[in-house]
mmCIF file of C-alpha atoms in Angstrom:
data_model
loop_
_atom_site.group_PDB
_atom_site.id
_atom_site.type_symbol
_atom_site.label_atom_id
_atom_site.label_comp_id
_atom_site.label_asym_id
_atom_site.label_seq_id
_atom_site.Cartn_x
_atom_site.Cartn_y
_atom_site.Cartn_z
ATOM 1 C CA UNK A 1 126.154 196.599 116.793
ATOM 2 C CA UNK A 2 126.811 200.351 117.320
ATOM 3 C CA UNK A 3 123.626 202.835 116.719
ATOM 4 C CA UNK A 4 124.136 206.470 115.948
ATOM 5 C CA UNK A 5 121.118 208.460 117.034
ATOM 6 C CA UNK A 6 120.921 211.966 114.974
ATOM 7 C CA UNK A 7 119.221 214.793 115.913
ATOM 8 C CA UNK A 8 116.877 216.700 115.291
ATOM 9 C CA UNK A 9 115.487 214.486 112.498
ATOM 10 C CA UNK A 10 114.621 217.679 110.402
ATOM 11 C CA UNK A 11 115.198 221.571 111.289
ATOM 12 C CA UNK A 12 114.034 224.782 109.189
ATOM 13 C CA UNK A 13 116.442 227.256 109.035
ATOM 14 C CA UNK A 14 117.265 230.762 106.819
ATOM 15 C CA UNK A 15 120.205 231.309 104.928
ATOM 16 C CA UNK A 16 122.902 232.682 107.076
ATOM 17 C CA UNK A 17 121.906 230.958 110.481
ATOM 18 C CA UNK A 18 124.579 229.132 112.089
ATOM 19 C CA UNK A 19 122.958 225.766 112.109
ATOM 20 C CA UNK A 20 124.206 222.591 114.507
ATOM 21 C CA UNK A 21 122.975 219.072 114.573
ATOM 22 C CA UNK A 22 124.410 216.083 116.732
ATOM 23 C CA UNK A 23 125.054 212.604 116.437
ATOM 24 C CA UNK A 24 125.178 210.105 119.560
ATOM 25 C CA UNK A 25 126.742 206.761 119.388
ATOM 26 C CA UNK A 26 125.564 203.755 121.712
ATOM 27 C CA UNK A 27 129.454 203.088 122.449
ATOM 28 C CA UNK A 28 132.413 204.944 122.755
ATOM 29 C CA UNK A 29 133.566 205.384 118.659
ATOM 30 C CA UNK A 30 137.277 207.297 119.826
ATOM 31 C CA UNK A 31 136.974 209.887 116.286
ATOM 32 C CA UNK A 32 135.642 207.418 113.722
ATOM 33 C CA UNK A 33 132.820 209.307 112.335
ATOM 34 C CA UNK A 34 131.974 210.783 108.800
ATOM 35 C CA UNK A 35 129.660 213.184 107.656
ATOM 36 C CA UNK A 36 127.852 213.228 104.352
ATOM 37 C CA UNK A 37 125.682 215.546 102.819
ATOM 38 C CA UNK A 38 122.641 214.317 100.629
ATOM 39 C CA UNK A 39 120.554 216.127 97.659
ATOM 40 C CA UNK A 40 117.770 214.658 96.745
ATOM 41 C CA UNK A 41 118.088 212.196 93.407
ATOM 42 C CA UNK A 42 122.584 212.354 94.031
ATOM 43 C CA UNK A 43 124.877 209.915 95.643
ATOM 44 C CA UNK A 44 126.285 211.178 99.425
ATOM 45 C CA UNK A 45 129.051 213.374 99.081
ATOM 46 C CA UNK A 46 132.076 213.309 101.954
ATOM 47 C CA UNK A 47 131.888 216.746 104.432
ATOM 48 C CA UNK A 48 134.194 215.875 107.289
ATOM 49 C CA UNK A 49 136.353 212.828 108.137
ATOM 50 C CA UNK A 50 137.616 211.466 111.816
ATOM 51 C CA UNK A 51 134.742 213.391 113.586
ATOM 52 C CA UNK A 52 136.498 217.548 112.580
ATOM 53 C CA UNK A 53 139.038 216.866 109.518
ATOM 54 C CA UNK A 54 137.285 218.701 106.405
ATOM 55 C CA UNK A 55 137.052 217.055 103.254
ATOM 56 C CA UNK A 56 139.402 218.460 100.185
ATOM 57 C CA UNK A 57 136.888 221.249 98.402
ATOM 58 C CA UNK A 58 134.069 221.353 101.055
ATOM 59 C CA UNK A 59 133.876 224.912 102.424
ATOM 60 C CA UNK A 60 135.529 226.094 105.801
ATOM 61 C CA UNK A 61 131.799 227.257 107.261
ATOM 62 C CA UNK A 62 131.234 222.838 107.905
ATOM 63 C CA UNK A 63 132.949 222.189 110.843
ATOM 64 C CA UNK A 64 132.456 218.518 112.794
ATOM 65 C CA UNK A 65 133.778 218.215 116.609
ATOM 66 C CA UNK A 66 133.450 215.279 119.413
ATOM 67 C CA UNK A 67 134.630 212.063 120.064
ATOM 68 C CA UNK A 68 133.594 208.864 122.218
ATOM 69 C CA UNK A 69 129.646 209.145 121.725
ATOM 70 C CA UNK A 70 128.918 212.475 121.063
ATOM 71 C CA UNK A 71 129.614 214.309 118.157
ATOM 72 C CA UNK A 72 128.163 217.528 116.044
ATOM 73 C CA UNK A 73 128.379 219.185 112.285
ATOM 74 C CA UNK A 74 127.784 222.697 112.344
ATOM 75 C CA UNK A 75 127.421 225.120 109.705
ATOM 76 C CA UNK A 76 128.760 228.508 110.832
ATOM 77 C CA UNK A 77 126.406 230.255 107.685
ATOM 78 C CA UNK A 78 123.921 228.858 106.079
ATOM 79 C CA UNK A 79 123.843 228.750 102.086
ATOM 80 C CA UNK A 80 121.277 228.239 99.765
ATOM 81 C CA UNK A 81 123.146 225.224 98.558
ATOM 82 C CA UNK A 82 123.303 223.853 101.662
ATOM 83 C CA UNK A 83 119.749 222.957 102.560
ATOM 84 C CA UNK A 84 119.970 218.682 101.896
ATOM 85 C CA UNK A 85 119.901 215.988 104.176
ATOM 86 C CA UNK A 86 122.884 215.166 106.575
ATOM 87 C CA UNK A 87 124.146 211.363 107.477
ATOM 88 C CA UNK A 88 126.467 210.435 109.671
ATOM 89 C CA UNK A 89 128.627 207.211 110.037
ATOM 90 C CA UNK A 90 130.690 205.305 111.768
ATOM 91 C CA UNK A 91 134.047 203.397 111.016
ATOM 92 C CA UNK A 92 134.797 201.938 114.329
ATOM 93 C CA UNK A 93 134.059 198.578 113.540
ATOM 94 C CA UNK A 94 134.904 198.911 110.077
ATOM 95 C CA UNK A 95 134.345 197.034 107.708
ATOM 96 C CA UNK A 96 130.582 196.982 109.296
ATOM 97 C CA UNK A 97 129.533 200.596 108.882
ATOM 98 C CA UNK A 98 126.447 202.261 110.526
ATOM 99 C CA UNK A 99 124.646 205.019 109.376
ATOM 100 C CA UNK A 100 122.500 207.745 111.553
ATOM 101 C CA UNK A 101 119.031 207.878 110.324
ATOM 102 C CA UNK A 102 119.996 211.444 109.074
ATOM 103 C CA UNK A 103 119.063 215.112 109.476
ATOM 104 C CA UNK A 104 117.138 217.241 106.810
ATOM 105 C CA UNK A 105 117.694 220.644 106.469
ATOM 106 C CA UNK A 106 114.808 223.250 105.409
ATOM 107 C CA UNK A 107 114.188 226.397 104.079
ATOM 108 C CA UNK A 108 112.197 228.854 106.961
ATOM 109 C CA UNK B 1 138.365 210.262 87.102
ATOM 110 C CA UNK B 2 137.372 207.786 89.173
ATOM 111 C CA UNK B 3 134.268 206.930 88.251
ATOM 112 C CA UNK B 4 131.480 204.030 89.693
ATOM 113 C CA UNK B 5 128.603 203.576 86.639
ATOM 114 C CA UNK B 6 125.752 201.268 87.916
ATOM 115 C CA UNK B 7 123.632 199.053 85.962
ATOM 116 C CA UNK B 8 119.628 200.482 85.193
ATOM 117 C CA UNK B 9 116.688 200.229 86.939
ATOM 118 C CA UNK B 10 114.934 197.157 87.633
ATOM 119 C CA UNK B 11 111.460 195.730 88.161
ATOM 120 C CA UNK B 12 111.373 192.750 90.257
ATOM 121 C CA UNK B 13 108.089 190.545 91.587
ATOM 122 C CA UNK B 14 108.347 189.238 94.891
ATOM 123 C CA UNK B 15 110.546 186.269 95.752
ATOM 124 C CA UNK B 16 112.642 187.116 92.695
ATOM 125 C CA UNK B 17 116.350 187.976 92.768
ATOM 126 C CA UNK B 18 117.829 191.005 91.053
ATOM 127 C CA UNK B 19 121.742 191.602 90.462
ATOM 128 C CA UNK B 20 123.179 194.995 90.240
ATOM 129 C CA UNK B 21 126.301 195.846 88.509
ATOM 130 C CA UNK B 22 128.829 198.290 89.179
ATOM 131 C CA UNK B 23 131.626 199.395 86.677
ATOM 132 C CA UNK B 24 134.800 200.890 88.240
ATOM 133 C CA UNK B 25 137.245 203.388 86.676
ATOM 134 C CA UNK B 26 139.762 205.519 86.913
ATOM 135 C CA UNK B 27 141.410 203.986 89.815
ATOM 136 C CA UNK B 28 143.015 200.117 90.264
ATOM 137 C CA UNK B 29 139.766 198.188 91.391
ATOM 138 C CA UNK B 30 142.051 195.514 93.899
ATOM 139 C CA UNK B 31 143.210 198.267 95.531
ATOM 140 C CA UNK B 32 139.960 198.845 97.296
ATOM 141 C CA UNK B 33 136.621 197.565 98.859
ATOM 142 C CA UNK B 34 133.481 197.975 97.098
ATOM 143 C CA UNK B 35 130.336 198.521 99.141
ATOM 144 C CA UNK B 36 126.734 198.542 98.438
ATOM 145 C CA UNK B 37 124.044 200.787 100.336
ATOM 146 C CA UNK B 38 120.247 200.596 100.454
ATOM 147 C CA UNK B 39 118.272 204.094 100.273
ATOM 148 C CA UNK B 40 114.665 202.656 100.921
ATOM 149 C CA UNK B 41 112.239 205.678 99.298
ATOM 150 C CA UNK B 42 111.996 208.468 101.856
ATOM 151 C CA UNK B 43 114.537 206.388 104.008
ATOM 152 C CA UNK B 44 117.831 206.438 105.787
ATOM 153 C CA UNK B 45 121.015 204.766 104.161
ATOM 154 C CA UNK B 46 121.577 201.329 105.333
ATOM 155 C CA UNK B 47 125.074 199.169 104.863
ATOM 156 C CA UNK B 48 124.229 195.806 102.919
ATOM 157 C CA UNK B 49 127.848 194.624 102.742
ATOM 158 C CA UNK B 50 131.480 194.578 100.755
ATOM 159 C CA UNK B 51 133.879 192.918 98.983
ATOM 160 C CA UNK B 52 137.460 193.358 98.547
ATOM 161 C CA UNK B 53 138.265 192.534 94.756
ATOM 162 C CA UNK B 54 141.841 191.321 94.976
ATOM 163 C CA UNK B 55 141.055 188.191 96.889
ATOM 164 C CA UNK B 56 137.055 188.389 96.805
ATOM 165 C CA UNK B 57 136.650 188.833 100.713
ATOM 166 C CA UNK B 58 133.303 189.298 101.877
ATOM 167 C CA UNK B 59 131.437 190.741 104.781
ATOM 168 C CA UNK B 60 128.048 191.327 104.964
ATOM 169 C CA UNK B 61 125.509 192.865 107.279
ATOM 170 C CA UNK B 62 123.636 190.986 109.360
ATOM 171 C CA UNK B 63 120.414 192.185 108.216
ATOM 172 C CA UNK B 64 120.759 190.670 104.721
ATOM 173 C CA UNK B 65 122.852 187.952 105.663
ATOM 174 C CA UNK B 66 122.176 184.726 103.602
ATOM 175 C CA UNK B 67 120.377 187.220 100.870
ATOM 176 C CA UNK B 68 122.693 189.082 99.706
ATOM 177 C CA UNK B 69 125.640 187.829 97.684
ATOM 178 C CA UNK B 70 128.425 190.703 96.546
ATOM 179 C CA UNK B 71 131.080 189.452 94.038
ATOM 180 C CA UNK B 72 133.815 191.215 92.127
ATOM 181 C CA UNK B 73 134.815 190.526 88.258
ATOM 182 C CA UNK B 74 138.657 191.709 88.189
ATOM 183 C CA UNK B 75 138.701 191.128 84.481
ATOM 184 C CA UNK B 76 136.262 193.854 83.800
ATOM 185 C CA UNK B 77 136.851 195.661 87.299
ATOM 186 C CA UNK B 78 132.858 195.125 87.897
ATOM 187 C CA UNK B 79 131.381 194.497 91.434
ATOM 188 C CA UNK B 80 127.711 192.830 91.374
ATOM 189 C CA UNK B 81 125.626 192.578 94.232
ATOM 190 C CA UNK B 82 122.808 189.959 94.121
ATOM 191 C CA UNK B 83 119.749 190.020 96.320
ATOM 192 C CA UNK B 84 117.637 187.250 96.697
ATOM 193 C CA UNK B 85 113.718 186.397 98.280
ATOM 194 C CA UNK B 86 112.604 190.408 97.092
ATOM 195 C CA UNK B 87 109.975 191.397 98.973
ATOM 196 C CA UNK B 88 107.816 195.236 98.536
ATOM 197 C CA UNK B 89 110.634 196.313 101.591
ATOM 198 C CA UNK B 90 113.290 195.711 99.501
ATOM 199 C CA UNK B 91 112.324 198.634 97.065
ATOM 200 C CA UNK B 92 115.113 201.267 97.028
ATOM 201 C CA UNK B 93 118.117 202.671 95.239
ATOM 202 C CA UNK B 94 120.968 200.659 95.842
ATOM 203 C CA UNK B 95 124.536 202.225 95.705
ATOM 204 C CA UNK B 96 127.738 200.680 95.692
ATOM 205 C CA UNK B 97 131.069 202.942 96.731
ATOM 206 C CA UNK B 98 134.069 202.493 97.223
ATOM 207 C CA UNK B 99 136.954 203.548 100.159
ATOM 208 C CA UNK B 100 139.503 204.900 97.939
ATOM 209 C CA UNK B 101 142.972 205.778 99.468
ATOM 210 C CA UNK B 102 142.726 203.321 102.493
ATOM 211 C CA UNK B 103 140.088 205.477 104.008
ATOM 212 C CA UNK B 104 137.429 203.664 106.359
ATOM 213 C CA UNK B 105 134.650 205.431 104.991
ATOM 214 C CA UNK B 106 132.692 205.901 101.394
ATOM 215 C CA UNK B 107 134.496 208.294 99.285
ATOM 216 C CA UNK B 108 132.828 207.800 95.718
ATOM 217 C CA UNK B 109 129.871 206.495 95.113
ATOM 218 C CA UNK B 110 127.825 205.015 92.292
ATOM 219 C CA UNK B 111 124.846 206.462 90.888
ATOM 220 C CA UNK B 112 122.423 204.643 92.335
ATOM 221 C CA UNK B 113 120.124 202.020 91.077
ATOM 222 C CA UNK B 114 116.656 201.847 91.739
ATOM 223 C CA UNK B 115 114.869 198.310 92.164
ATOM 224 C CA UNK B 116 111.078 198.234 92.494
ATOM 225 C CA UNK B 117 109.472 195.375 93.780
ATOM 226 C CA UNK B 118 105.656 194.910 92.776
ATOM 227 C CA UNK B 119 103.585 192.363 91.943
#
């Protein structure tokens, strides 16, 4: 089964850093990666799709890059809205999905 | 709208069984899978399994293999997943979601149901 290791597991941060988190996969994963952004109490919610393609309505300062086994979401300006807890997940082997024990982002 | 309502919470005491519903909208249910997710408290999110409703396909992870059952009522374009042998672990909020479009990954998702298991 493929693992996806995220990194760090939590980071404080103000509003208006550029903020970057990774996500390593134990095998090579080509671009079949998602990342989801979590509020506490909601559902996920779809950022970026195939490792960098943005999702329909999320803004242009979430940007996702990499491919094989290493991959990062970065956040070019931190909002106030944007402070939540980050997933990612892989489709490789899809229909089996696996998520990355997540990253939560805090308020400095 | 598409739109995934889940079934309430639920209080369960060990070895027990609890089924969650899932009520689909807005979209044709056998286009799609329907997944369920486990958000232990504090926790991660963790793939249970799916089922595709046209011909009621299943796959399910191996973690919960043999526990979990996922089933799909086309008449009322309801997915269920049943989870058998509860133990305190299993307390969580359980999704289910769906890959609309074809894509390979969850793009709506229920509202969550939370299942609490306590003696």
């Amino acid at each position: 089964a493929i693992q996806l290791t995220q990194s760090p597991s939590s980071l404080s941060a103000s509003v208006g850093d550029r903020v970057t988190m990774t996500c390593r996969a134990s095998q090579g994963i080509n671009s079949a990666l998602v990342w989801y952004q979590q509020k506490p109490g909601k559902p996920p919610k779809v950022l970026i799709y195939s490792a960098s393609t943005l999702e329909d309505g999320v803004p242009s300062r979430f940007s996702g890059r990499g491919s094989g086994t290493d991959f990062t979401l970065t956040i070019s300006s931190l909002q106030p809205e944007d402070f939540a807890t980050y997933y990612c997940q892989q489709f490789n082997l899809y229909p089996h999905l696996t998520f990355g024990g997540g990253t939560r982002v805090e308020i400095k | 709208e598409v739109q995934l309502v889940q079934s309430g919470a639920e209080v369960k005491k060990p070895g027990a069984a609890v089924k969650i519903s899932c009520k689909a909208s807005g979209y044709t249910f056998t286009d799609f899978h329907m997944h369920w997710v486990l958000q232990a408290p504090g926790k991660g999110l963790e793939w249970m399994g799916l089922v595709h409703p046209r011909d009621g396909d299943t796959r399910y992870a191996e973690n919960f293999q043999g526990r979990v059952t996922i089933t799909a009522d086309t008449s009322t374009d309801t997915a269920y997943m049943e989870l058998s042998g509860l133990r305190s672990e299993d307390t969580a909020i359980y999704y289910c979601a769906t890959s609309l479009g074809g894509a390979q990954w969850l793009t709506t998702w229920g509202q969550g149901t939370l299942v609490t298991v306590s003696s």
